mmCIF file of C-alpha atoms in Angstrom:
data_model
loop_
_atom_site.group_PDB
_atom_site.id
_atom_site.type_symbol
_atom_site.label_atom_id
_atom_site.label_comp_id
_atom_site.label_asym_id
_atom_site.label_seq_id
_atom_site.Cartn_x
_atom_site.Cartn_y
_atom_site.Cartn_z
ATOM 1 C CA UNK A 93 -34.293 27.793 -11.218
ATOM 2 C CA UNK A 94 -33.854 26.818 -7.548
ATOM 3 C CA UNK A 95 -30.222 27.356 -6.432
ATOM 4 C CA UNK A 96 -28.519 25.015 -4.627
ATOM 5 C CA UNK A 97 -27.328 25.418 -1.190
ATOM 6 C CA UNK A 98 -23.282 24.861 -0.754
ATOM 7 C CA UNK A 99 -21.998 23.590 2.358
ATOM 8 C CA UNK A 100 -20.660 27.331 3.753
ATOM 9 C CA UNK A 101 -24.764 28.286 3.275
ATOM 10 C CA UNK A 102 -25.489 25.482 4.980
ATOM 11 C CA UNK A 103 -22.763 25.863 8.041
ATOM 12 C CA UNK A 104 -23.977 29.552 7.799
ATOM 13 C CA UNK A 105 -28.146 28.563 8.488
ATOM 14 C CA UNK A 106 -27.074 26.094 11.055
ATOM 15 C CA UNK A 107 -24.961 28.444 13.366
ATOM 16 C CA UNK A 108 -27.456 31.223 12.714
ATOM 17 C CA UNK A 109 -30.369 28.986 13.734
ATOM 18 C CA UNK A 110 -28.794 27.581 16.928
ATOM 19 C CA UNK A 111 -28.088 30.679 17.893
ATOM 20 C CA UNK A 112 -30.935 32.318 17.568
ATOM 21 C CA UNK A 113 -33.217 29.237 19.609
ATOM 22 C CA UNK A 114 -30.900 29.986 22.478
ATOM 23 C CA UNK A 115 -31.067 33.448 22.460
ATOM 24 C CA UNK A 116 -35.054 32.962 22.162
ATOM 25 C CA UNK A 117 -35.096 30.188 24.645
ATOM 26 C CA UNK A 118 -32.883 33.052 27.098
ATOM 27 C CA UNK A 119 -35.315 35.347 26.821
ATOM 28 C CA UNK A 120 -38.410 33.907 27.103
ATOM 29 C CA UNK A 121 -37.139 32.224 30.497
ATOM 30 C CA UNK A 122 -36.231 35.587 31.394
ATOM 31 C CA UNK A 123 -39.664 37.156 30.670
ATOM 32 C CA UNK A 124 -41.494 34.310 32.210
ATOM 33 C CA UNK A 125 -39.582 33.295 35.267
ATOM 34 C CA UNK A 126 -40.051 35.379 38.439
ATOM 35 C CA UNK A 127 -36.196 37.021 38.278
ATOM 36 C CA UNK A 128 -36.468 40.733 37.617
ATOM 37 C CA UNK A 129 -33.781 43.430 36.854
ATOM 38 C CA UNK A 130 -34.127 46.824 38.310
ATOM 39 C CA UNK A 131 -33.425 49.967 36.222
ATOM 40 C CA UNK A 132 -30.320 50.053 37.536
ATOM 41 C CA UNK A 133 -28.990 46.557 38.186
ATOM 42 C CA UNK A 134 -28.479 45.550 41.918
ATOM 43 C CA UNK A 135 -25.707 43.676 43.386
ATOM 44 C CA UNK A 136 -27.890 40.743 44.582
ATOM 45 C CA UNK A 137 -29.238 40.683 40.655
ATOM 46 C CA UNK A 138 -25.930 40.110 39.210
ATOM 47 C CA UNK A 139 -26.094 36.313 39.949
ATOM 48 C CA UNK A 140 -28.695 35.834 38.309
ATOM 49 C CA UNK A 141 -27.726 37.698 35.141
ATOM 50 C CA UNK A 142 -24.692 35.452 35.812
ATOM 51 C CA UNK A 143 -26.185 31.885 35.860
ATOM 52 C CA UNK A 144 -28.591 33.378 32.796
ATOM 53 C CA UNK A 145 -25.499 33.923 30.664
ATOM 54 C CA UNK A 146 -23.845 30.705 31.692
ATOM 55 C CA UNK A 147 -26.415 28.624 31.017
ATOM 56 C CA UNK A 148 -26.806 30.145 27.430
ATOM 57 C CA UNK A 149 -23.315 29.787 26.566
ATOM 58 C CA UNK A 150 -22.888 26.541 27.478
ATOM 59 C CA UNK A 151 -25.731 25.316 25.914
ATOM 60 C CA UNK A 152 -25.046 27.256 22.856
ATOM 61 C CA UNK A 153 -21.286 25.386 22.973
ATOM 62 C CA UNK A 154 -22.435 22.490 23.209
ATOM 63 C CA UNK A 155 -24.998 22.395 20.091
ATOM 64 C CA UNK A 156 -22.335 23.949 18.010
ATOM 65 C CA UNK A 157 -19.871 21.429 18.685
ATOM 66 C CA UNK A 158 -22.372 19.123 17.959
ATOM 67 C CA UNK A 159 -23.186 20.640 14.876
ATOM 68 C CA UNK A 160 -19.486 20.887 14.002
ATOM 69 C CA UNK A 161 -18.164 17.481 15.149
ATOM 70 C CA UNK A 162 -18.062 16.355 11.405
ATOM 71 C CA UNK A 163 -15.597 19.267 10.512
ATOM 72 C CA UNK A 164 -12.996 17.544 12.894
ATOM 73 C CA UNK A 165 -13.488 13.702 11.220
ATOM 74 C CA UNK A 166 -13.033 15.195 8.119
ATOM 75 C CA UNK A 167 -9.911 17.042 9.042
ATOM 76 C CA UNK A 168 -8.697 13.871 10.971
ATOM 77 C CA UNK A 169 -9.414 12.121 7.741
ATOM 78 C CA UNK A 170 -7.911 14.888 5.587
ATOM 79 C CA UNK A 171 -4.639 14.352 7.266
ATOM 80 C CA UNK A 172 -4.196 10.717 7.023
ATOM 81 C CA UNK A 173 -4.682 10.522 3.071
ATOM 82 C CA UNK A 174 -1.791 9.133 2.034
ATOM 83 C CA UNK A 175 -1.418 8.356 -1.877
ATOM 84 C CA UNK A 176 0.697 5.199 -1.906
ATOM 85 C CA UNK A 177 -2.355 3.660 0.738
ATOM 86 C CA UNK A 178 -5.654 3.088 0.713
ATOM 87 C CA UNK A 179 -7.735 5.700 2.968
ATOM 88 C CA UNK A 180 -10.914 5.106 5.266
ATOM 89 C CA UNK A 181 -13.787 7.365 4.639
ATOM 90 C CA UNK A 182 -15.026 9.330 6.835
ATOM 91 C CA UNK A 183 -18.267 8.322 8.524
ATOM 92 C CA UNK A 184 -21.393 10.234 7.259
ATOM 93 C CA UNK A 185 -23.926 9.289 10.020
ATOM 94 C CA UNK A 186 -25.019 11.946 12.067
ATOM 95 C CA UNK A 187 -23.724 14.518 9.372
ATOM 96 C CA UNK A 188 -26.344 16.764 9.379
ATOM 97 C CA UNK A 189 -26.120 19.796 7.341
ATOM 98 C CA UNK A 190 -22.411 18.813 6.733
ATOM 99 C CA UNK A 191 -23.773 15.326 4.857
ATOM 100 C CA UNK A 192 -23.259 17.318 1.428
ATOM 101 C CA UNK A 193 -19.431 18.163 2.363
ATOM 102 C CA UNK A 194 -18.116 14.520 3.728
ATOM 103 C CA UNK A 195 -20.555 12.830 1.128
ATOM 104 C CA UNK A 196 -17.941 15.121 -1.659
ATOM 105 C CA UNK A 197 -14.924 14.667 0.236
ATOM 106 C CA UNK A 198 -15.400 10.588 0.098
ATOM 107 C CA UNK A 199 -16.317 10.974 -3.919
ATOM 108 C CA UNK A 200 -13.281 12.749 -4.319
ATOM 109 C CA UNK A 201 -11.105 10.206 -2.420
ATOM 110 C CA UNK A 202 -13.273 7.314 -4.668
ATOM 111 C CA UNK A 203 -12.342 9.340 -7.895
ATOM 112 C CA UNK A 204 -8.648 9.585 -7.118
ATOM 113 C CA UNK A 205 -8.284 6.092 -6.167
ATOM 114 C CA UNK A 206 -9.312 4.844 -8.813
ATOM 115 C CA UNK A 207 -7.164 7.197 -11.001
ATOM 116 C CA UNK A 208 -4.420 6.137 -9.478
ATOM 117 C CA UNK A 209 -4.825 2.621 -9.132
ATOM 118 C CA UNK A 210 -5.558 2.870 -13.062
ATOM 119 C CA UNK A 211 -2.115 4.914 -13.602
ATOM 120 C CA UNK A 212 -0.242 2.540 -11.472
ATOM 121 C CA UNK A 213 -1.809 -0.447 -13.453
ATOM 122 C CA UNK A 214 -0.978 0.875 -16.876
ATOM 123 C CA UNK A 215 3.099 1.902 -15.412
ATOM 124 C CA UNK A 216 3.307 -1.921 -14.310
ATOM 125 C CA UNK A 217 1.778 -3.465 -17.009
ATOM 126 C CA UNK A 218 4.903 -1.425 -19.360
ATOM 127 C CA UNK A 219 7.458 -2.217 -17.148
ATOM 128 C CA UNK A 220 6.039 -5.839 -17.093
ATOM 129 C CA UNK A 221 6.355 -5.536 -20.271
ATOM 130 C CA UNK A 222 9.669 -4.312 -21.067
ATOM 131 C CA UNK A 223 10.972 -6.512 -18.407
ATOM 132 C CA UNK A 224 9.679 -9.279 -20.077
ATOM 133 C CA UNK A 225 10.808 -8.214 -23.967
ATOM 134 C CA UNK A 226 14.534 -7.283 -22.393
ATOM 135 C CA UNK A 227 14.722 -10.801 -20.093
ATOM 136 C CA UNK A 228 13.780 -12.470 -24.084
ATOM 137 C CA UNK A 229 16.872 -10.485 -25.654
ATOM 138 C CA UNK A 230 19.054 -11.806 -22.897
ATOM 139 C CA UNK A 231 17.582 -14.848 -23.586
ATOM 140 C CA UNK A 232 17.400 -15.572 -27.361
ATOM 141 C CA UNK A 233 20.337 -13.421 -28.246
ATOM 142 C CA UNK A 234 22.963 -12.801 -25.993
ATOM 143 C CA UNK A 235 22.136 -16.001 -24.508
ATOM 144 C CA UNK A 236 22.831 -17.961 -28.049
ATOM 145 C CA UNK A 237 25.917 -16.004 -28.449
ATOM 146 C CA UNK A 238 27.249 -16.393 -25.472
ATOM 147 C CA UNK A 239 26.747 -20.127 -26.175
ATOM 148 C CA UNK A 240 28.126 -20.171 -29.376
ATOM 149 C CA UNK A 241 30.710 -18.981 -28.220
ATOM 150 C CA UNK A 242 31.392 -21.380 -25.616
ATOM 151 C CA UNK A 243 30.969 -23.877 -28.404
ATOM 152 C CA UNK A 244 34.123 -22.521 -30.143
ATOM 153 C CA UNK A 245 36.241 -21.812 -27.140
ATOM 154 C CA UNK A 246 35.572 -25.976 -26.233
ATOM 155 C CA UNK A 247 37.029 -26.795 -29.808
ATOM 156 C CA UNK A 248 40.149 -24.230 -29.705
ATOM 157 C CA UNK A 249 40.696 -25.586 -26.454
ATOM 158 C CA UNK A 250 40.604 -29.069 -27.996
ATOM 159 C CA UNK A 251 42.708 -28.426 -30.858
ATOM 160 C CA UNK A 252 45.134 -25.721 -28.763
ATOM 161 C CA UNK A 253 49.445 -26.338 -27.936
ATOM 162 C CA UNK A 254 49.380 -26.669 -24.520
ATOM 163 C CA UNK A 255 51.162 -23.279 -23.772
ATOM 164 C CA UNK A 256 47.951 -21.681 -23.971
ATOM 165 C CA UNK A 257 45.447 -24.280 -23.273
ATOM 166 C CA UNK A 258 44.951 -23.056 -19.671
ATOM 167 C CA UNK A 259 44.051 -19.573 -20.650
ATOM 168 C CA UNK A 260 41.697 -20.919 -23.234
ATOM 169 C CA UNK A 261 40.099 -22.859 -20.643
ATOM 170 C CA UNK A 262 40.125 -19.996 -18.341
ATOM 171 C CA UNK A 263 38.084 -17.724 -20.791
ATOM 172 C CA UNK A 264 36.023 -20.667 -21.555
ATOM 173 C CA UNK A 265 35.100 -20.944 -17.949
ATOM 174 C CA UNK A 266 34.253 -16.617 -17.873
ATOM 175 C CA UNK A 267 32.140 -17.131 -20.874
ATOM 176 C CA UNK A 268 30.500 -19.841 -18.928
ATOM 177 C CA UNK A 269 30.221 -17.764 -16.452
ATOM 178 C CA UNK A 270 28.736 -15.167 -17.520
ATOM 179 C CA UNK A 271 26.005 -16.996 -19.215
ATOM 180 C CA UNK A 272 24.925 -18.266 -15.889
ATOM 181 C CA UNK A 273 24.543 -14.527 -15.110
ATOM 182 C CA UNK A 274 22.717 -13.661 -17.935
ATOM 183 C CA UNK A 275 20.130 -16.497 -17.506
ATOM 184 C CA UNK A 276 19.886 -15.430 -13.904
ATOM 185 C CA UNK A 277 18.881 -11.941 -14.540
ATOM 186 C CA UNK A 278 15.995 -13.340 -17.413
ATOM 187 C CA UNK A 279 14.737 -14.889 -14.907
ATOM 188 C CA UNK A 280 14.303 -12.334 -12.451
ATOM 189 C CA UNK A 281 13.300 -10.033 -15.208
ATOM 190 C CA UNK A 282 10.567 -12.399 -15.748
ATOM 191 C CA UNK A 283 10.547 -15.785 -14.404
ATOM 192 C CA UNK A 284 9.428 -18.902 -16.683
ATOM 193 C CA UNK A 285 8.029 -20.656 -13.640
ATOM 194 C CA UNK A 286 5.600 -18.121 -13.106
ATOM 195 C CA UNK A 287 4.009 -18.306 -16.263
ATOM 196 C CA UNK A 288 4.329 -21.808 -16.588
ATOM 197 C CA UNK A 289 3.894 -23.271 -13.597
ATOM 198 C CA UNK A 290 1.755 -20.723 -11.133
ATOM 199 C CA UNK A 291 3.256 -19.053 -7.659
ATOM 200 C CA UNK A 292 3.756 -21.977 -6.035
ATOM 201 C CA UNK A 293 6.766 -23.043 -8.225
ATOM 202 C CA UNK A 294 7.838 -19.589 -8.869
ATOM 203 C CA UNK A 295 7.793 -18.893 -4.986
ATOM 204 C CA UNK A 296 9.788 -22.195 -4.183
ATOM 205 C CA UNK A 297 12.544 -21.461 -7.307
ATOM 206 C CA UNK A 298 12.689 -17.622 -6.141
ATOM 207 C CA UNK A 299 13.446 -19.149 -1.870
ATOM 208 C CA UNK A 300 16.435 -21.605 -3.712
ATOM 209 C CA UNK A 301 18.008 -19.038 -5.961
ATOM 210 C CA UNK A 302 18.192 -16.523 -2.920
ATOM 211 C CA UNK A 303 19.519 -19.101 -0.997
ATOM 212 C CA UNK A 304 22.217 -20.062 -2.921
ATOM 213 C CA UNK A 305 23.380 -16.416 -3.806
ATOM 214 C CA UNK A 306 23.430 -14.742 -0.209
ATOM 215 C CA UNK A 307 23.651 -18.476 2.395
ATOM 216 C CA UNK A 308 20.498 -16.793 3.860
ATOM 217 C CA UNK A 309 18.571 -19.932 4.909
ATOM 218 C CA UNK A 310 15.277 -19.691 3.945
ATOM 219 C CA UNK A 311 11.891 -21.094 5.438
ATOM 220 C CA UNK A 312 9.120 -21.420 3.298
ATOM 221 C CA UNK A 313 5.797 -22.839 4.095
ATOM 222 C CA UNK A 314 4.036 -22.567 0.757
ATOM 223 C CA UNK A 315 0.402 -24.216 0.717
ATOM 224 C CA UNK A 316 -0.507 -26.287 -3.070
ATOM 225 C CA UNK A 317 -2.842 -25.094 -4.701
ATOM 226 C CA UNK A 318 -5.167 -26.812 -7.405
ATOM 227 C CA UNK A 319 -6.277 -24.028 -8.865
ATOM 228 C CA UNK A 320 -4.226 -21.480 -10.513
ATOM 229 C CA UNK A 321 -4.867 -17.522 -9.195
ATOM 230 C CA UNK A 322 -5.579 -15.086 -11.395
ATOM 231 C CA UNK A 323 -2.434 -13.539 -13.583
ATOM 232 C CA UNK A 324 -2.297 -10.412 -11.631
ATOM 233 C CA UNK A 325 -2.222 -11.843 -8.382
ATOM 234 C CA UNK A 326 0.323 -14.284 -8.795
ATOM 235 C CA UNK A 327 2.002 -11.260 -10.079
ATOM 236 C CA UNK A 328 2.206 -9.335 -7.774
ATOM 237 C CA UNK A 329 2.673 -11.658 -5.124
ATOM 238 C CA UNK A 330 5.892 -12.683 -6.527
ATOM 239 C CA UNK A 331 7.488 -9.230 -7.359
ATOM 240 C CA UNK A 332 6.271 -8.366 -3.612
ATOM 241 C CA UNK A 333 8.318 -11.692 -2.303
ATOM 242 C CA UNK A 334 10.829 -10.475 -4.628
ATOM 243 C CA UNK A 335 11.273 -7.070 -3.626
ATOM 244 C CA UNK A 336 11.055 -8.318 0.320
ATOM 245 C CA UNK A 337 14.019 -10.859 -0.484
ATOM 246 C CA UNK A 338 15.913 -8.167 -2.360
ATOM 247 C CA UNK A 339 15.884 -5.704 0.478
ATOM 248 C CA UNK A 340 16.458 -8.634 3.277
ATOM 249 C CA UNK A 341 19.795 -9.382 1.149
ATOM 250 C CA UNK A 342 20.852 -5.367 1.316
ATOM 251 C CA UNK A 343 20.072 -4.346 4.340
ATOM 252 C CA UNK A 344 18.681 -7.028 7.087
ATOM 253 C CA UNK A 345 21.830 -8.727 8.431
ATOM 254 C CA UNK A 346 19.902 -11.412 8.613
ATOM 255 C CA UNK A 347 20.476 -15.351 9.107
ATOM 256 C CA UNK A 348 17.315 -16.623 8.583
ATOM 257 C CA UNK A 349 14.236 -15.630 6.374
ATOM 258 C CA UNK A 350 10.393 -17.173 6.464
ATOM 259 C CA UNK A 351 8.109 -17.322 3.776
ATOM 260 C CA UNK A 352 4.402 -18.618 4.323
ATOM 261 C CA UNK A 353 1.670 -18.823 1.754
ATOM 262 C CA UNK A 354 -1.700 -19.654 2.390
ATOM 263 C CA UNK A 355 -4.955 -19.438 0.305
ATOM 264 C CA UNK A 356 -8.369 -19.938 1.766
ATOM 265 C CA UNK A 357 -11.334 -19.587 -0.024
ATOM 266 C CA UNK A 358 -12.052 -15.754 0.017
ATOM 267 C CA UNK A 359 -8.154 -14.631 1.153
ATOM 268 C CA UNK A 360 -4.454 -14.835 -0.077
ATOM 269 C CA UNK A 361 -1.764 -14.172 2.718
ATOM 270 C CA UNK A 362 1.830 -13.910 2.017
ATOM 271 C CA UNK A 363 4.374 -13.056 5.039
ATOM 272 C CA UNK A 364 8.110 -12.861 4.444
ATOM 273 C CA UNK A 365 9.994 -12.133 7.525
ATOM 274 C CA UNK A 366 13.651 -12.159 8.747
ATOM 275 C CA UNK A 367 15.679 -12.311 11.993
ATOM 276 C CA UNK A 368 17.717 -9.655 10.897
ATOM 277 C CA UNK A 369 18.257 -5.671 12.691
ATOM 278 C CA UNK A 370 14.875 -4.410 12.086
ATOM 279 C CA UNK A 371 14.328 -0.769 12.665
ATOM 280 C CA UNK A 372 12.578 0.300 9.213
ATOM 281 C CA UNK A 373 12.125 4.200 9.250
ATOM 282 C CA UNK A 374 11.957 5.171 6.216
ATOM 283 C CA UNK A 375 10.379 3.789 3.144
ATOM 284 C CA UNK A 376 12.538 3.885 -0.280
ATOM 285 C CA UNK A 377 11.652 3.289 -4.046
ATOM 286 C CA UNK A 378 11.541 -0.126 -3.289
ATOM 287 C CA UNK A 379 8.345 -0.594 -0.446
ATOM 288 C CA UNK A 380 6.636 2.260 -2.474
ATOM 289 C CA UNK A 381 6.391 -0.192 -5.493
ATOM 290 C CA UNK A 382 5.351 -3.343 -3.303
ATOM 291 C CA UNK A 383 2.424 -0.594 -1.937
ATOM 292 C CA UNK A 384 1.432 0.116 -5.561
ATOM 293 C CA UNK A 385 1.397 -3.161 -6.717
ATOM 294 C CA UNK A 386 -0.561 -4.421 -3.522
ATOM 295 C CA UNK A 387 -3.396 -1.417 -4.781
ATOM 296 C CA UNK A 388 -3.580 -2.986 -8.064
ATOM 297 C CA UNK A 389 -5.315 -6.260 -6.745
ATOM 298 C CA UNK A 390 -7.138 -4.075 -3.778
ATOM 299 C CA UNK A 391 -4.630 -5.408 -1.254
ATOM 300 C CA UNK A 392 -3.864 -4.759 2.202
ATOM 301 C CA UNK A 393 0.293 -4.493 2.790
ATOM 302 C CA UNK A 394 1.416 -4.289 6.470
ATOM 303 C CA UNK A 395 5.442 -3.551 7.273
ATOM 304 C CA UNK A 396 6.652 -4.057 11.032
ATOM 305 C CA UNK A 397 9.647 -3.183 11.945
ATOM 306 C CA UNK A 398 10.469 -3.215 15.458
ATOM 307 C CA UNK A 399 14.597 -2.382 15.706
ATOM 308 C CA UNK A 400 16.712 -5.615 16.563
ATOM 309 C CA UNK A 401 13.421 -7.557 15.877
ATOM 310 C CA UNK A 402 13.722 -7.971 12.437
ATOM 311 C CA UNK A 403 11.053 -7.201 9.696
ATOM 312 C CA UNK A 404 7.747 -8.420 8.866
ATOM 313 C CA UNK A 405 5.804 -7.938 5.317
ATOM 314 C CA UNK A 406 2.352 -9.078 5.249
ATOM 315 C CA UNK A 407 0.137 -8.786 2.369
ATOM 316 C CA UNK A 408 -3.661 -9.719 2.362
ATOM 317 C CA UNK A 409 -5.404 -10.097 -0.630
ATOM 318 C CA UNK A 410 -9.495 -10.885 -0.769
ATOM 319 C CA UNK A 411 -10.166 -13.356 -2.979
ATOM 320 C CA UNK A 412 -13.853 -13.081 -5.219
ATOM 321 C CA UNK A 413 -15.018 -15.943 -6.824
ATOM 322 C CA UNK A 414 -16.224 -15.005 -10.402
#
């Protein structure tokens, strides 16, 4: 059975081989060209021993780093692999001997994208999930008690002595209260429009609620759409706006925010950006998500950041026609 020949063997034949030709190449130039070297080497022969050993270094240099070129694309490569993004592969053209070792190296990156795009897609889907089972409790349950209870506080307050009528109406108005809050957070949790209505809604209802809990004004240019995207898509587009609006609120300082959909026929590109401080550095919980979920639809997610320029997110998604 043949063995076959790893990349070190191969690295090993090359060098060996390239070496040798010049060495060969030195000599027979040496034994054919008029130069000779006395017994015991004269001054005026030194130059030319000189030039001769020159001239087979360099060209020995340069055929090794030739040879070896691919070993510094593949480190290059090596050191920008960064899990949470997507990573170019490194260029096998011209590989030579070393076609074996980058042809591995960009099957590994293949094999661990894809793991972790599937790991990432399975996490999501359960906390999609168990947002959306927790946002139906709110919903069904503490949502219809809260209700029925604001149903009774309305007829004690009816039927109450007017001593304490005002602090019946005062708990009625808490109870009130916090139902509003509890329907707001089911729909964060997991937003009827979305299912119901598509991104465009969704998008528009997301802008208004933000809006009217931080006085941010908000731009939105948000293009109809006839068709409905696919379920993951709108998906993650909206947790991405989401997420972007949530972290303008905490820490922009911002005034103003613009959001801009726009859907062509083989690309999806959502921006949100703000006037606010800028100066992203370092990336939290939060952006790490949006990069995730932006993997799960083979998206491309941009942040700028200049500081006092406000931030940009821009996420590109290609669009295939099945």
């Amino acid at each position: 059975m043949k063995r076959a020949r790893t990349p070190a063997a191969a690295l090993f034949r090359r060098v060996f081989l390239i070496n040798g030709l010049i060495f060969t190449l030195g000599t027979l130039i040496l034994a054919l060209s008029p130069a000779t070297v006395s017994a015991r080497i004269k001054l005026t022969e030194i130059p030319v021993l000189m030039v001769g050993l020159a001239i087979i270094l360099t060209a020995n240099g340069l055929l090794l780093r030739t040879s070896l070129a691919p070993l510094d694309r593949l480190a290059a490569s090596m050191r920008r692999v960064d899990p949470p993004r997507r990573s170019d592969r490194v260029d096998d053209r011209n590989s030579g001997d070393l076609h074996h070792l980058i042809t591995s190296f960009n099957a590994m990156l293949d094999r661990l994208e894809s793991e972790r795009t599937s790991a990432s897609a399975t996490a999501l889907a359960a906390q999609e999930n168990e947002r959306q089972r927790i946002a139906r409790e709110l919903h069904d349950e503490i949502g219809q008690s809260l209700t029925v209870a604001l149903l009774t506080l309305k007829r004690a307050v009816d039927r109450a002595p007017a001593a304490i009528r005002a602090e019946l109406q005062d708990t009625q108005e808490t109870v009130r209260a916090s139902l509003d809050e509890v329907r707001s957070i089911a729909r964060r949790l997991r937003p009827d429009a979305l299912d119901d209505l598509g991104l465009q809604s969704a998008l528009t209802a997301l802008c208004n609620e933000f809006a009217q809990a931080t006085g941010i004004a908000v731009v939105k240019h948000v293009v109809p759409q006839t068709d409905r995207l696919k379920p993951e898509v709108e998906l993650v587009c909206y947790r991405i706006a989401q997420e972007s609006l949530t972290n303008v609120a905490r820490h922009a300082d911002a005034r103003k925010v613009w959001l801009d959909l726009h859907v062509t026929a083989d690309r999806l590109t959502l921006r949100i950006a703000d006037d606010g401080k800028g100066g992203v550095a370092m990336e939290g919980a939060g952006i790490s998500g949006m990069r995730e979920r932006a993997l799960l639809v083979n998206a491309d997610l941009t942040i700028s950041s200049p500081p006092g320029e406000g931030t940009e997110v821009r996420l590109v998604i290609p669009l295939r026609s099945d």
